[in-house]
């Protein structure tokens, strides 16, 4: 059974700093990994999806990497802004026949102006 | 285009009452998922629909929970005889296909259920 862990649970950084959010998973037979953003009281916004055959994906100031052998994914945010403050969730999909996402509990990011 | 929509956005109900939560997926998406996010917990999978296939109900926590999907589009999650531990945000997601590397799930805004 896939288990996904995100550490730390909360992170506070000054505006303009580059930062990395970590996600680890137990089943290396991961099919894809998706990073989401959740604002308070809102649903999830998909940020990036990395296929198992890929090592990274980029969108604007965001870069996500996937290392199946070590069971890790990272989300890199460049030049952080107060608007980046939110909870970031990673979720893995294991196996071609699987369809549900297994979520970590998230990292709550606060970017201080 | 329109994203996944859910209604109501908030629902307060008394313990023991039944509730219905609605999800309208992205047009053309054949796969639909329900998840639950409880305070202090991660998101947990509840149920999955794919086309006309029988749904996977393996994540439903008890037989008080049921869901249906009519016409391969709109889905309703029903909770009977609600309990306080049912209080959570119920999230619906849809995707264009499954078993694919590019099967990205898109989430709705959720329904916040409070059982008093």
Short mmCIF file of C-alpha atoms in Angstrom, two decimals:
data_model
loop_
_atom_site.label_atom_id
_atom_site.label_comp_id
_atom_site.label_asym_id
_atom_site.label_seq_id
_atom_site.Cartn_x
_atom_site.Cartn_y
_atom_site.Cartn_z
CA UNK A 1 0.00 0.00 0.00
CA UNK A 2 1.35 3.38 -1.01
CA UNK A 3 2.10 5.83 1.79
CA UNK A 4 2.98 9.46 1.14
CA UNK A 5 4.75 11.70 3.66
CA UNK A 6 5.39 15.42 3.55
CA UNK A 7 7.88 17.09 5.84
CA UNK A 8 7.81 19.69 7.28
CA UNK A 9 4.15 20.17 8.11
CA UNK A 10 4.66 23.93 8.07
CA UNK A 11 7.27 26.28 6.66
CA UNK A 12 7.69 30.03 6.95
CA UNK A 13 10.07 31.96 4.66
CA UNK A 14 10.73 35.63 3.83
CA UNK A 15 9.53 36.95 0.50
CA UNK A 16 11.97 36.44 -2.36
CA UNK A 17 13.55 33.29 -0.98
CA UNK A 18 13.80 30.13 -3.03
CA UNK A 19 12.41 27.08 -1.27
CA UNK A 20 11.96 23.33 -1.61
CA UNK A 21 9.02 21.26 -0.41
CA UNK A 22 9.60 17.55 0.12
CA UNK A 23 7.44 14.53 -0.55
CA UNK A 24 8.38 10.89 0.00
CA UNK A 25 6.53 7.74 -0.99
CA UNK A 26 6.94 4.08 -0.11
CA UNK A 27 6.00 2.32 -3.35
CA UNK A 28 8.58 2.99 -6.05
CA UNK A 29 6.21 1.56 -8.67
CA UNK A 30 4.60 4.95 -8.80
CA UNK A 31 2.74 5.77 -11.99
CA UNK A 32 2.67 9.50 -11.67
CA UNK A 33 2.91 12.13 -8.98
CA UNK A 34 0.83 15.24 -8.79
CA UNK A 35 1.45 18.44 -6.80
CA UNK A 36 -1.52 20.50 -5.68
CA UNK A 37 -2.09 23.80 -3.97
CA UNK A 38 -4.93 24.31 -1.50
CA UNK A 39 -5.95 27.74 -0.25
CA UNK A 40 -7.92 27.99 3.02
CA UNK A 41 -11.50 26.88 2.56
CA UNK A 42 -10.91 26.04 -1.10
CA UNK A 43 -10.52 22.96 -3.23
CA UNK A 44 -7.31 21.71 -4.78
CA UNK A 45 -5.57 23.36 -7.71
CA UNK A 46 -3.33 21.09 -9.75
CA UNK A 47 0.16 22.57 -10.18
CA UNK A 48 2.25 19.92 -11.87
CA UNK A 49 1.99 16.25 -12.83
CA UNK A 50 5.14 14.18 -13.32
CA UNK A 51 4.89 10.92 -15.18
CA UNK A 52 6.95 7.99 -13.93
CA UNK A 53 9.14 8.20 -17.04
CA UNK A 54 9.98 11.83 -16.35
CA UNK A 55 12.43 13.35 -13.91
CA UNK A 56 11.00 16.83 -13.68
CA UNK A 57 8.34 19.26 -14.81
CA UNK A 58 8.40 23.04 -14.85
CA UNK A 59 5.69 25.67 -14.83
CA UNK A 60 6.71 29.28 -14.35
CA UNK A 61 8.47 29.62 -11.00
CA UNK A 62 7.66 26.02 -10.06
CA UNK A 63 9.80 22.98 -10.73
CA UNK A 64 8.89 19.49 -9.57
CA UNK A 65 11.25 16.54 -9.62
CA UNK A 66 10.68 12.82 -9.22
CA UNK A 67 13.24 10.23 -8.12
CA UNK A 68 11.57 6.84 -8.06
CA UNK A 69 14.63 4.98 -6.80
CA UNK A 70 14.81 7.05 -3.63
CA UNK A 71 11.04 7.44 -3.29
CA UNK A 72 11.19 11.21 -3.32
CA UNK A 73 9.69 14.19 -5.08
CA UNK A 74 10.47 17.85 -4.52
CA UNK A 75 8.64 21.03 -5.44
CA UNK A 76 10.96 23.97 -5.94
CA UNK A 77 9.49 27.46 -5.77
CA UNK A 78 11.71 30.27 -7.01
CA UNK A 79 11.55 33.84 -5.75
CA UNK A 80 8.66 33.19 -3.38
CA UNK A 81 5.83 35.72 -3.08
CA UNK A 82 3.19 36.27 -0.38
CA UNK A 83 0.62 34.96 -2.87
CA UNK A 84 2.37 31.60 -2.75
CA UNK A 85 1.15 31.14 0.83
CA UNK A 86 -1.03 28.02 0.85
CA UNK A 87 -0.92 24.35 1.70
CA UNK A 88 0.92 22.23 -0.84
CA UNK A 89 -0.08 18.61 -1.26
CA UNK A 90 1.60 15.84 -3.17
CA UNK A 91 -0.26 12.74 -4.30
CA UNK A 92 0.91 9.57 -5.97
CA UNK A 93 -0.85 7.18 -8.28
CA UNK A 94 0.54 3.65 -8.15
CA UNK A 95 0.25 1.19 -11.00
CA UNK A 96 -1.46 1.34 -14.35
CA UNK A 97 -4.57 -0.32 -12.99
CA UNK A 98 -4.83 2.05 -10.08
CA UNK A 99 -6.80 5.23 -10.25
CA UNK A 100 -7.03 6.70 -6.78
CA UNK A 101 -4.49 9.21 -5.58
CA UNK A 102 -2.74 8.67 -2.24
CA UNK A 103 -2.13 12.03 -0.60
CA UNK A 104 0.37 13.35 1.87
CA UNK A 105 -0.92 15.58 4.65
CA UNK A 106 0.60 18.66 3.08
CA UNK A 107 3.06 21.42 3.90
CA UNK A 108 1.57 24.73 4.96
CA UNK A 109 3.71 27.48 3.45
CA UNK A 110 3.74 31.05 4.71
CA UNK A 111 5.68 33.66 2.74
CA UNK A 112 6.30 36.70 4.88
CA UNK A 113 6.36 40.12 3.11
CA UNK B 1 -14.09 25.79 -19.89
CA UNK B 2 -16.02 25.09 -16.70
CA UNK B 3 -14.26 23.13 -14.00
CA UNK B 4 -15.66 20.62 -11.54
CA UNK B 5 -18.54 22.09 -9.57
CA UNK B 6 -19.98 20.92 -6.28
CA UNK B 7 -23.05 21.85 -4.30
CA UNK B 8 -23.81 22.90 -1.71
CA UNK B 9 -20.58 24.62 -0.72
CA UNK B 10 -21.53 24.31 2.94
CA UNK B 11 -23.99 22.02 4.68
CA UNK B 12 -24.89 21.97 8.35
CA UNK B 13 -27.07 19.09 9.47
CA UNK B 14 -28.22 17.51 12.67
CA UNK B 15 -26.92 14.15 13.76
CA UNK B 16 -29.10 11.37 12.38
CA UNK B 17 -30.27 13.25 9.29
CA UNK B 18 -29.48 12.19 5.72
CA UNK B 19 -27.54 14.46 3.37
CA UNK B 20 -26.88 14.54 -0.36
CA UNK B 21 -23.82 16.11 -1.91
CA UNK B 22 -23.64 16.80 -5.63
CA UNK B 23 -20.76 16.83 -8.09
CA UNK B 24 -20.80 17.99 -11.69
CA UNK B 25 -17.58 16.88 -13.43
CA UNK B 26 -15.80 18.53 -16.31
CA UNK B 27 -17.69 17.87 -19.53
CA UNK B 28 -16.30 14.85 -21.34
CA UNK B 29 -14.46 13.43 -18.34
CA UNK B 30 -15.34 9.77 -17.94
CA UNK B 31 -13.74 9.19 -14.54
CA UNK B 32 -15.13 10.68 -11.32
CA UNK B 33 -13.77 10.38 -7.80
CA UNK B 34 -14.94 11.30 -4.32
CA UNK B 35 -12.46 12.06 -1.55
CA UNK B 36 -12.88 13.18 2.05
CA UNK B 37 -10.64 15.60 3.94
CA UNK B 38 -11.09 15.54 7.69
CA UNK B 39 -9.54 18.03 10.10
CA UNK B 40 -5.97 17.01 10.76
CA UNK B 41 -6.18 14.15 8.27
CA UNK B 42 -5.05 13.84 4.71
CA UNK B 43 -7.40 13.31 1.84
CA UNK B 44 -8.82 9.82 1.74
CA UNK B 45 -10.33 8.12 -1.27
CA UNK B 46 -14.00 7.17 -1.03
CA UNK B 47 -15.35 5.96 -4.36
CA UNK B 48 -14.53 5.91 -8.07
CA UNK B 49 -16.69 5.81 -11.21
CA UNK B 50 -15.39 5.08 -14.70
CA UNK B 51 -17.79 5.22 -17.60
CA UNK B 52 -20.47 2.57 -17.34
CA UNK B 53 -18.37 0.20 -15.24
CA UNK B 54 -19.38 -0.79 -11.74
CA UNK B 55 -18.01 1.75 -9.27
CA UNK B 56 -15.19 0.93 -6.88
CA UNK B 57 -16.67 1.52 -3.44
CA UNK B 58 -13.70 0.17 -1.51
CA UNK B 59 -12.99 3.48 0.21
CA UNK B 60 -16.44 4.08 1.66
CA UNK B 61 -16.09 4.07 5.46
CA UNK B 62 -19.45 2.47 6.25
CA UNK B 63 -22.69 1.31 4.67
CA UNK B 64 -24.23 4.65 5.57
CA UNK B 65 -22.31 6.07 2.62
CA UNK B 66 -23.44 5.53 -0.97
CA UNK B 67 -22.98 7.24 -4.29
CA UNK B 68 -24.43 7.12 -7.75
CA UNK B 69 -23.61 8.64 -11.07
CA UNK B 70 -26.46 9.27 -13.45
CA UNK B 71 -25.96 9.29 -17.21
CA UNK B 72 -22.22 9.10 -16.79
CA UNK B 73 -22.10 12.70 -15.65
CA UNK B 74 -23.46 14.16 -12.40
CA UNK B 75 -22.76 12.23 -9.20
CA UNK B 76 -24.48 12.31 -5.82
CA UNK B 77 -22.87 11.18 -2.57
CA UNK B 78 -25.42 10.28 0.08
CA UNK B 79 -24.71 9.92 3.77
CA UNK B 80 -27.48 8.38 5.82
CA UNK B 81 -27.98 8.85 9.55
CA UNK B 82 -25.10 11.30 9.76
CA UNK B 83 -22.69 11.14 12.68
CA UNK B 84 -20.40 13.85 14.05
CA UNK B 85 -17.36 12.00 12.72
CA UNK B 86 -18.77 12.51 9.21
CA UNK B 87 -17.93 16.22 9.51
CA UNK B 88 -15.34 16.92 6.83
CA UNK B 89 -14.81 18.52 3.45
CA UNK B 90 -15.99 16.24 0.66
CA UNK B 91 -14.07 16.76 -2.57
CA UNK B 92 -14.99 15.54 -6.01
CA UNK B 93 -12.54 15.15 -8.88
CA UNK B 94 -12.75 14.13 -12.50
CA UNK B 95 -10.27 13.03 -15.14
CA UNK B 96 -10.33 12.37 -18.85
CA UNK B 97 -9.13 8.78 -18.62
CA UNK B 98 -7.44 6.29 -16.34
CA UNK B 99 -4.51 3.96 -16.74
CA UNK B 100 -2.69 6.72 -18.52
CA UNK B 101 0.43 8.60 -17.58
CA UNK B 102 -1.37 11.86 -18.28
CA UNK B 103 -4.43 11.08 -16.18
CA UNK B 104 -4.55 14.35 -14.29
CA UNK B 105 -7.30 14.74 -11.72
CA UNK B 106 -9.09 18.06 -11.44
CA UNK B 107 -10.81 18.89 -8.19
CA UNK B 108 -13.93 20.81 -7.33
CA UNK B 109 -14.15 23.39 -4.52
CA UNK B 110 -15.59 20.85 -2.09
CA UNK B 111 -18.59 20.67 0.21
CA UNK B 112 -17.93 21.42 3.87
CA UNK B 113 -20.22 19.19 5.93
CA UNK B 114 -20.80 19.95 9.60
CA UNK B 115 -22.83 17.51 11.68
CA UNK B 116 -24.10 19.04 14.93
#
